[in-house]
Coordinates of C-alpha atoms in Angstrom, one line a residue:
X1 CA -102.5 61.4 39.2
X2 CA -100.9 63.3 36.3
X3 CA -100.4 59.7 34.6
X4 CA -103.5 58.2 35.6
X5 CA -105.7 61.2 34.4
X6 CA -104.2 60.3 30.9
X7 CA -105.5 57.2 31.5
X8 CA -108.8 59.0 32.1
X9 CA -108.8 60.8 29.9
X10 CA -109.7 58.9 27.2
X11 CA -111.5 56.7 28.7
X12 CA -113.9 59.7 29.1
X13 CA -113.3 60.6 26.0
X14 CA -114.9 56.8 24.7
X15 CA -117.5 57.1 27.1
X16 CA -118.3 60.2 25.7
X17 CA -117.9 59.0 22.2
X18 CA -120.2 55.6 23.2
X19 CA -123.1 57.6 25.0
X20 CA -123.3 59.5 21.5
X21 CA -123.1 56.5 19.3
X22 CA -124.7 53.9 21.2
X23 CA -128.1 56.5 22.3
X24 CA -128.9 57.0 18.4
X25 CA -127.8 60.9 19.7
X26 CA -125.5 61.3 17.4
X27 CA -127.9 59.6 14.2
X28 CA -131.1 62.2 16.3
X29 CA -128.6 65.2 15.7
X30 CA -128.0 64.2 12.0
X31 CA -131.0 63.8 11.2
X32 CA -132.1 66.9 12.5
X33 CA -129.3 68.8 10.7
X34 CA -129.9 66.8 7.0
X35 CA -134.1 69.1 8.0
X36 CA -132.4 71.6 8.2
X37 CA -130.9 72.3 5.1
X38 CA -130.0 70.7 1.7
X39 CA -126.5 72.0 1.6
X40 CA -124.0 69.1 2.7
X41 CA -122.0 71.3 4.4
X42 CA -124.4 73.1 6.1
X43 CA -125.6 69.9 7.2
X44 CA -122.0 69.4 8.7
X45 CA -122.2 72.8 10.0
X46 CA -125.3 72.5 12.4
X47 CA -124.2 68.6 13.3
X48 CA -120.7 69.8 14.2
X49 CA -121.8 73.1 16.1
X50 CA -124.7 70.3 18.3
X51 CA -122.0 67.9 19.0
X52 CA -118.7 69.9 20.0
X53 CA -120.7 72.1 22.6
X54 CA -122.6 68.6 23.9
X55 CA -119.9 66.6 23.9
X56 CA -117.7 70.1 25.2
X57 CA -120.2 69.9 28.1
X58 CA -119.7 66.3 29.4
X59 CA -115.8 66.9 29.1
X60 CA -116.6 69.9 31.4
X61 CA -116.5 68.2 34.7
X62 CA -112.9 66.4 33.5
X63 CA -111.6 69.4 32.5
X64 CA -113.5 71.8 35.8
X65 CA -111.0 69.3 38.1
X66 CA -107.9 69.3 35.7
X67 CA -107.7 72.8 34.6
X68 CA -108.6 74.7 37.8
X69 CA -109.0 72.6 41.0
X70 CA -106.4 70.2 40.5
X71 CA -104.1 73.5 39.6
X72 CA -104.6 75.4 42.8
X73 CA -104.7 71.9 45.1
X74 CA -101.1 72.3 44.0
X75 CA -100.6 75.5 44.2
X76 CA -99.9 76.4 41.0
X77 CA -102.9 78.3 39.8
X78 CA -103.5 82.5 41.0
X79 CA -107.3 82.7 39.1
X80 CA -110.6 82.7 40.8
X81 CA -113.7 80.2 39.1
X82 CA -115.0 83.2 36.5
X83 CA -111.3 84.5 35.3
X84 CA -111.0 80.6 34.6
X85 CA -114.2 80.0 33.3
X86 CA -113.9 83.8 31.3
X87 CA -110.3 81.3 29.7
X88 CA -112.5 78.5 29.1
X89 CA -114.9 80.5 27.5
X90 CA -112.6 81.9 25.1
X91 CA -111.0 78.1 24.4
X92 CA -114.3 77.1 23.9
X93 CA -115.4 79.6 21.8
X94 CA -112.2 79.3 19.0
X95 CA -112.6 75.1 18.8
X96 CA -116.6 76.3 18.0
X97 CA -115.3 78.6 15.1
X98 CA -112.3 76.0 14.5
X99 CA -115.2 73.3 14.0
X100 CA -118.0 75.0 11.8
X101 CA -115.0 75.3 9.2
X102 CA -112.7 72.9 9.0
X103 CA -115.4 70.1 9.5
X104 CA -117.5 70.6 6.7
X105 CA -113.9 70.8 4.3
X106 CA -112.8 67.6 6.1
X107 CA -115.8 65.7 5.2
X108 CA -115.7 67.1 1.2
X109 CA -112.8 65.8 1.4
X110 CA -113.9 62.5 2.8
X111 CA -117.1 62.5 -0.1
X112 CA -113.4 63.2 -3.1
X113 CA -111.5 61.2 -1.6
X114 CA -113.2 58.6 -1.2
X115 CA -110.9 55.6 -0.2
X116 CA -108.0 57.4 -0.2
X117 CA -109.4 60.1 1.9
X118 CA -107.1 59.1 5.0
X119 CA -104.1 60.8 3.1
X120 CA -106.0 64.0 2.3
X121 CA -107.3 64.6 5.2
X122 CA -103.9 64.4 6.6
X123 CA -102.9 66.5 4.7
X124 CA -105.2 69.1 5.0
X125 CA -105.0 68.6 9.1
X126 CA -100.9 69.4 8.5
X127 CA -101.1 73.2 6.6
X128 CA -103.9 73.8 9.8
X129 CA -100.6 72.8 12.0
X130 CA -98.7 75.2 10.0
X131 CA -101.8 77.6 9.9
X132 CA -101.6 77.6 13.9
X133 CA -98.3 78.0 14.8
X134 CA -97.9 80.8 12.0
X135 CA -100.8 82.9 13.7
X136 CA -100.0 81.8 17.5
X137 CA -98.5 84.4 18.6
X138 CA -100.5 87.4 16.5
X139 CA -103.7 86.1 16.9
X140 CA -104.2 83.4 19.5
X141 CA -101.9 84.2 22.3
X142 CA -103.6 88.2 22.4
X143 CA -106.9 86.4 23.4
X144 CA -105.4 85.4 27.1
X145 CA -102.8 87.9 27.4
X146 CA -102.1 91.2 28.1
X147 CA -98.2 91.4 26.0
X148 CA -96.7 94.5 27.1
X149 CA -92.5 95.8 25.3
X150 CA -90.1 93.9 28.6
X151 CA -88.3 98.1 29.2
X152 CA -85.1 98.9 28.0
X153 CA -82.4 97.5 30.3
X154 CA -79.1 96.4 30.1
X155 CA -81.2 92.6 30.3
X156 CA -83.1 93.6 27.0
X157 CA -80.0 94.5 25.5
X158 CA -78.7 91.5 26.3
X159 CA -81.5 89.0 24.7
X160 CA -81.6 91.3 22.3
X161 CA -77.7 90.7 21.0
X162 CA -78.1 86.8 21.7
X163 CA -81.3 86.7 18.9
X164 CA -79.4 89.1 16.3
X165 CA -76.1 86.6 17.0
X166 CA -78.4 83.8 16.0
X167 CA -80.6 85.5 13.8
X168 CA -83.9 85.7 14.9
X169 CA -85.5 88.3 13.7
X170 CA -86.5 90.0 16.2
X171 CA -86.0 93.9 17.6
X172 CA -88.2 93.8 20.6
X173 CA -89.0 91.4 24.0
X174 CA -92.1 91.0 25.4
X175 CA -93.7 90.4 28.9
X176 CA -96.9 87.9 28.8
X177 CA -98.9 89.1 32.3
X178 CA -98.3 85.5 33.4
X179 CA -98.5 85.6 37.0
X180 CA -102.9 86.9 36.9
X181 CA -102.7 82.7 35.4
X182 CA -101.0 81.3 36.8
X183 CA -96.8 80.7 39.6
X184 CA -95.6 78.8 36.3
X185 CA -92.2 80.1 34.6
X186 CA -92.1 80.4 30.7
X187 CA -90.5 82.4 27.8
X188 CA -90.6 81.2 24.4
X189 CA -89.7 82.1 20.4
X190 CA -93.3 81.6 19.3
X191 CA -94.1 82.1 15.3
X192 CA -93.4 81.4 12.2
X193 CA -92.8 82.8 8.7
X194 CA -92.9 86.3 10.0
X195 CA -94.5 86.3 12.6
X196 CA -91.4 85.6 14.7
X197 CA -91.9 87.5 18.3
X198 CA -90.3 86.9 21.1
X199 CA -91.8 86.7 24.6
X200 CA -90.9 85.2 28.9
X201 CA -93.8 86.0 31.3
X202 CA -93.5 88.0 34.1
X203 CA -92.7 85.2 36.5
X204 CA -89.5 84.6 35.0
X205 CA -88.6 88.2 35.9
X206 CA -90.0 88.2 39.7
X207 CA -88.5 85.0 40.3
X208 CA -85.9 84.6 38.1
X209 CA -82.1 86.6 38.5
X210 CA -81.2 88.1 35.2
X211 CA -78.8 85.3 34.3
X212 CA -81.6 82.9 34.7
X213 CA -83.5 84.8 32.4
X214 CA -80.4 85.1 29.9
X215 CA -80.4 80.7 30.2
X216 CA -83.7 80.6 29.7
X217 CA -83.7 82.7 26.3
X218 CA -80.8 80.7 25.6
X219 CA -82.7 77.4 25.1
X220 CA -86.3 79.1 23.2
X221 CA -82.9 81.3 20.7
X222 CA -82.1 76.9 20.6
X223 CA -85.1 75.9 19.4
X224 CA -85.9 78.7 17.2
X225 CA -81.7 78.8 15.2
X226 CA -81.9 75.2 15.7
X227 CA -85.1 75.3 13.0
X228 CA -87.2 73.0 15.6
X229 CA -90.4 73.9 14.6
X230 CA -90.0 73.1 10.8
X231 CA -88.8 70.1 12.7
X232 CA -91.6 69.4 14.8
X233 CA -94.2 70.1 11.9
X234 CA -92.7 67.2 9.4
X235 CA -91.9 65.6 12.5
X236 CA -96.1 65.5 14.0
X237 CA -96.7 65.8 9.9
X238 CA -96.2 61.4 9.9
X239 CA -97.3 60.8 13.2
X240 CA -100.4 62.9 11.3
X241 CA -100.7 60.6 8.8
X242 CA -100.0 57.8 10.5
X243 CA -102.8 58.9 13.2
X244 CA -105.5 59.5 9.9
X245 CA -104.5 55.7 8.4
X246 CA -105.3 54.6 12.0
X247 CA -108.5 56.3 12.2
X248 CA -109.7 54.9 8.5
X249 CA -109.5 51.3 9.4
X250 CA -110.6 51.9 12.9
X251 CA -113.2 53.2 11.8
X252 CA -114.4 50.7 9.1
X253 CA -114.0 48.0 11.5
X254 CA -116.4 49.7 14.2
X255 CA -118.6 50.0 11.6
X256 CA -119.0 46.0 10.4
X257 CA -119.2 45.6 14.0
X258 CA -121.3 47.7 15.2
X259 CA -122.4 50.2 12.4
X260 CA -126.3 48.5 11.6
X261 CA -126.8 49.0 15.8
X262 CA -125.2 53.0 15.3
X263 CA -126.7 53.6 11.8
X264 CA -123.7 54.5 10.9
X265 CA -122.0 52.8 7.9
X266 CA -119.7 55.1 6.0
X267 CA -117.4 57.0 6.6
X268 CA -119.1 59.6 5.0
X269 CA -121.9 59.6 7.4
X270 CA -121.6 63.2 9.9
X271 CA -123.1 61.0 12.8
X272 CA -120.1 58.9 12.9
X273 CA -117.4 61.4 14.0
X274 CA -117.8 60.9 17.5
X275 CA -116.1 57.7 16.3
X276 CA -113.7 59.5 14.7
X277 CA -112.6 62.1 18.1
X278 CA -113.2 58.4 20.1
X279 CA -110.3 56.8 17.7
X280 CA -108.1 59.9 17.6
X281 CA -108.5 59.5 21.7
X282 CA -106.8 56.1 21.4
X283 CA -104.2 57.0 18.2
X284 CA -102.6 59.6 20.7
X285 CA -102.9 58.1 23.7
X286 CA -100.2 54.8 22.2
X287 CA -98.5 57.4 20.2
X288 CA -97.2 59.4 23.5
X289 CA -94.4 58.2 23.4
X290 CA -93.5 58.5 20.2
X291 CA -94.6 61.9 20.7
X292 CA -92.7 62.6 23.5
X293 CA -89.8 61.3 21.9
X294 CA -90.0 64.1 19.2
X295 CA -90.5 66.7 21.2
X296 CA -87.7 65.7 23.7
X297 CA -85.4 65.7 21.6
X298 CA -85.7 69.4 20.6
X299 CA -85.9 70.3 24.2
X300 CA -82.7 68.5 24.9
X301 CA -80.8 70.1 21.8
X302 CA -82.1 74.2 22.5
X303 CA -80.7 73.6 26.6
X304 CA -77.3 72.2 24.6
X305 CA -76.9 75.3 22.5
X306 CA -78.0 77.7 24.9
X307 CA -75.5 76.3 27.7
X308 CA -73.1 76.9 24.0
X309 CA -74.9 80.6 23.6
X310 CA -74.7 81.9 27.5
X311 CA -72.4 79.8 29.2
X312 CA -73.8 79.8 32.0
X313 CA -74.5 76.2 33.7
X314 CA -75.3 76.7 37.3
X315 CA -78.0 79.5 36.4
X316 CA -79.6 76.9 33.7
X317 CA -79.2 74.5 36.8
X318 CA -81.1 76.6 39.4
X319 CA -83.9 77.4 36.5
X320 CA -84.3 73.7 35.9
X321 CA -84.9 73.4 40.1
X322 CA -87.4 75.9 40.1
X323 CA -89.6 73.9 37.3
X324 CA -89.7 71.1 39.5
X325 CA -92.3 73.5 41.7
X326 CA -95.1 71.8 38.7
X327 CA -92.4 68.8 37.1
X328 CA -90.9 65.9 39.2
X329 CA -87.1 66.2 39.3
X330 CA -86.0 62.5 39.5
X331 CA -87.9 60.0 37.6
X332 CA -87.2 56.7 36.7
X333 CA -85.8 56.3 33.4
X334 CA -88.1 54.5 31.3
X335 CA -90.7 57.1 32.9
X336 CA -88.7 60.2 31.4
X337 CA -88.3 57.8 28.5
X338 CA -91.7 57.4 28.2
X339 CA -94.2 60.2 29.6
X340 CA -92.0 63.0 29.5
X341 CA -92.6 65.5 27.1
X342 CA -89.1 67.0 28.4
X343 CA -85.6 66.1 29.7
X344 CA -86.4 65.5 33.3
X345 CA -84.3 67.9 35.7
X346 CA -82.0 66.0 36.4
X347 CA -81.2 65.5 33.2
X348 CA -81.2 69.2 32.6
X349 CA -78.9 69.2 35.1
X350 CA -76.8 66.6 34.6
X351 CA -76.2 67.9 31.0
X352 CA -74.7 72.0 32.3
X353 CA -72.6 70.2 35.3
X354 CA -71.2 68.5 32.2
X355 CA -70.9 71.2 30.2
X356 CA -69.4 73.7 33.3
X357 CA -66.7 70.2 33.7
X358 CA -65.5 70.4 30.0
X359 CA -64.9 74.3 30.0
X360 CA -64.4 74.3 33.2
X361 CA -60.5 75.6 32.3
X362 CA -62.4 78.5 30.2
X363 CA -61.7 81.8 32.2
X364 CA -65.6 83.5 32.2
X365 CA -66.6 79.6 33.2
X366 CA -63.3 79.5 36.0
X367 CA -64.4 83.1 37.8
X368 CA -68.1 82.6 38.0
X369 CA -67.8 78.9 38.9
X370 CA -69.9 78.3 42.0
X371 CA -70.4 75.5 44.5
X372 CA -73.6 74.5 44.2

C-alpha cells in the first residue's frame, strides 16, 4: 500500500495543479495580487500565501489519511487527532513562512537570470538545503519534540566515549519524547557547521537493550565520521540541478501546448507556480530510484562503520528485527533497489552476520557470541 501511495501523491499533486490552472483560479489570484500592490515581490508574496494555503487545504485529506488514520491502523501512532492537527499546524506555518520568503527570491532570480534561471535557482535551492540542515537541530526540531539531556549513566558514558573517539563535537546526549507521537525507534547525529547534536528517542531507550542502543549510535556516529552530510548535500545537489532543468524544459513545453488556455506564457509569471509544483512532483517521482540509491549507499556504509566501531553484530541484528514493525523485512531484490532508501532488514542482518563470521575468532566476539 505504501508503494501505491507514492503514485497517488503524484497524481493528487497533478490534479490540484490542474484544477488551479484549468479553472483560471491561478490567474485570478495573480490578478488579485497585482491589484493589491505595484511591487513584484509583494505580488509574489500575496499570490504565494493564498496559493500555498489552497494547495495545502486541497491536499489535507490525503495527508490526514497517510499521517493519522493509516499510522493508527498499523499501530504506529500514539497521537490523538487534536495532537496530530497541532503538528500539522506547525508544519503548515513553517511552509507558509518559508514560501513568503523564498518565492519572491525565486522569482527575482527568474526575472534577472532569464533563460539560465533554472541553474541559478538550483544553486539557491542547494543553499537553502544547507541552511535547513544547519538550523534543524536547534530551531526546527524543538518545535515538535521536547529535548532533555540523557541522565548520567554507564550507557551515556559509552556513547560519549564513542563520539569522542570519532571526533564528534558533542558533550551531551539528548533524548526526544517521540513516544508521545509514535512507537518508532530512531536516533541521529544531526546538524552541520557547528550545530551537531547527538539525539536518541525515548522509544529506543524503552524498547532496546544497552547493546542495541550502542549499535544504533555507532551507525549514527558513522554518518558524521564519514562526512555523509556533505556527501548527501553534494549528490542531492546534483539531482536538484537536473530537476530544475527538467522543470525548465517541461514548463516551456507545457506553455507551448496549453499556455493560451491557462493565460500563462512565461516562467516569470507567478500564475505558473502550480505548473512548477506539478513538474517538480513528476521529477521527484521519476528520480526516486536515484535518490533512494544515494541514501541507501550511505546507510550501508554507516552500518559497516557501526559494526567496526561498536562490535556488537547480534545487537545490531536484533534492532533490525524491531525496525521490521514498520519496514518490510524481506523485499524482492529490485523492490529494494528501487523503492528502499535504507537497506532492507534482511540485507542489514546478513551484513552483521557476515561481519560476525569474519571476526568470530576475536576474543570479544567469541565470548559474547550467541545463537539467534
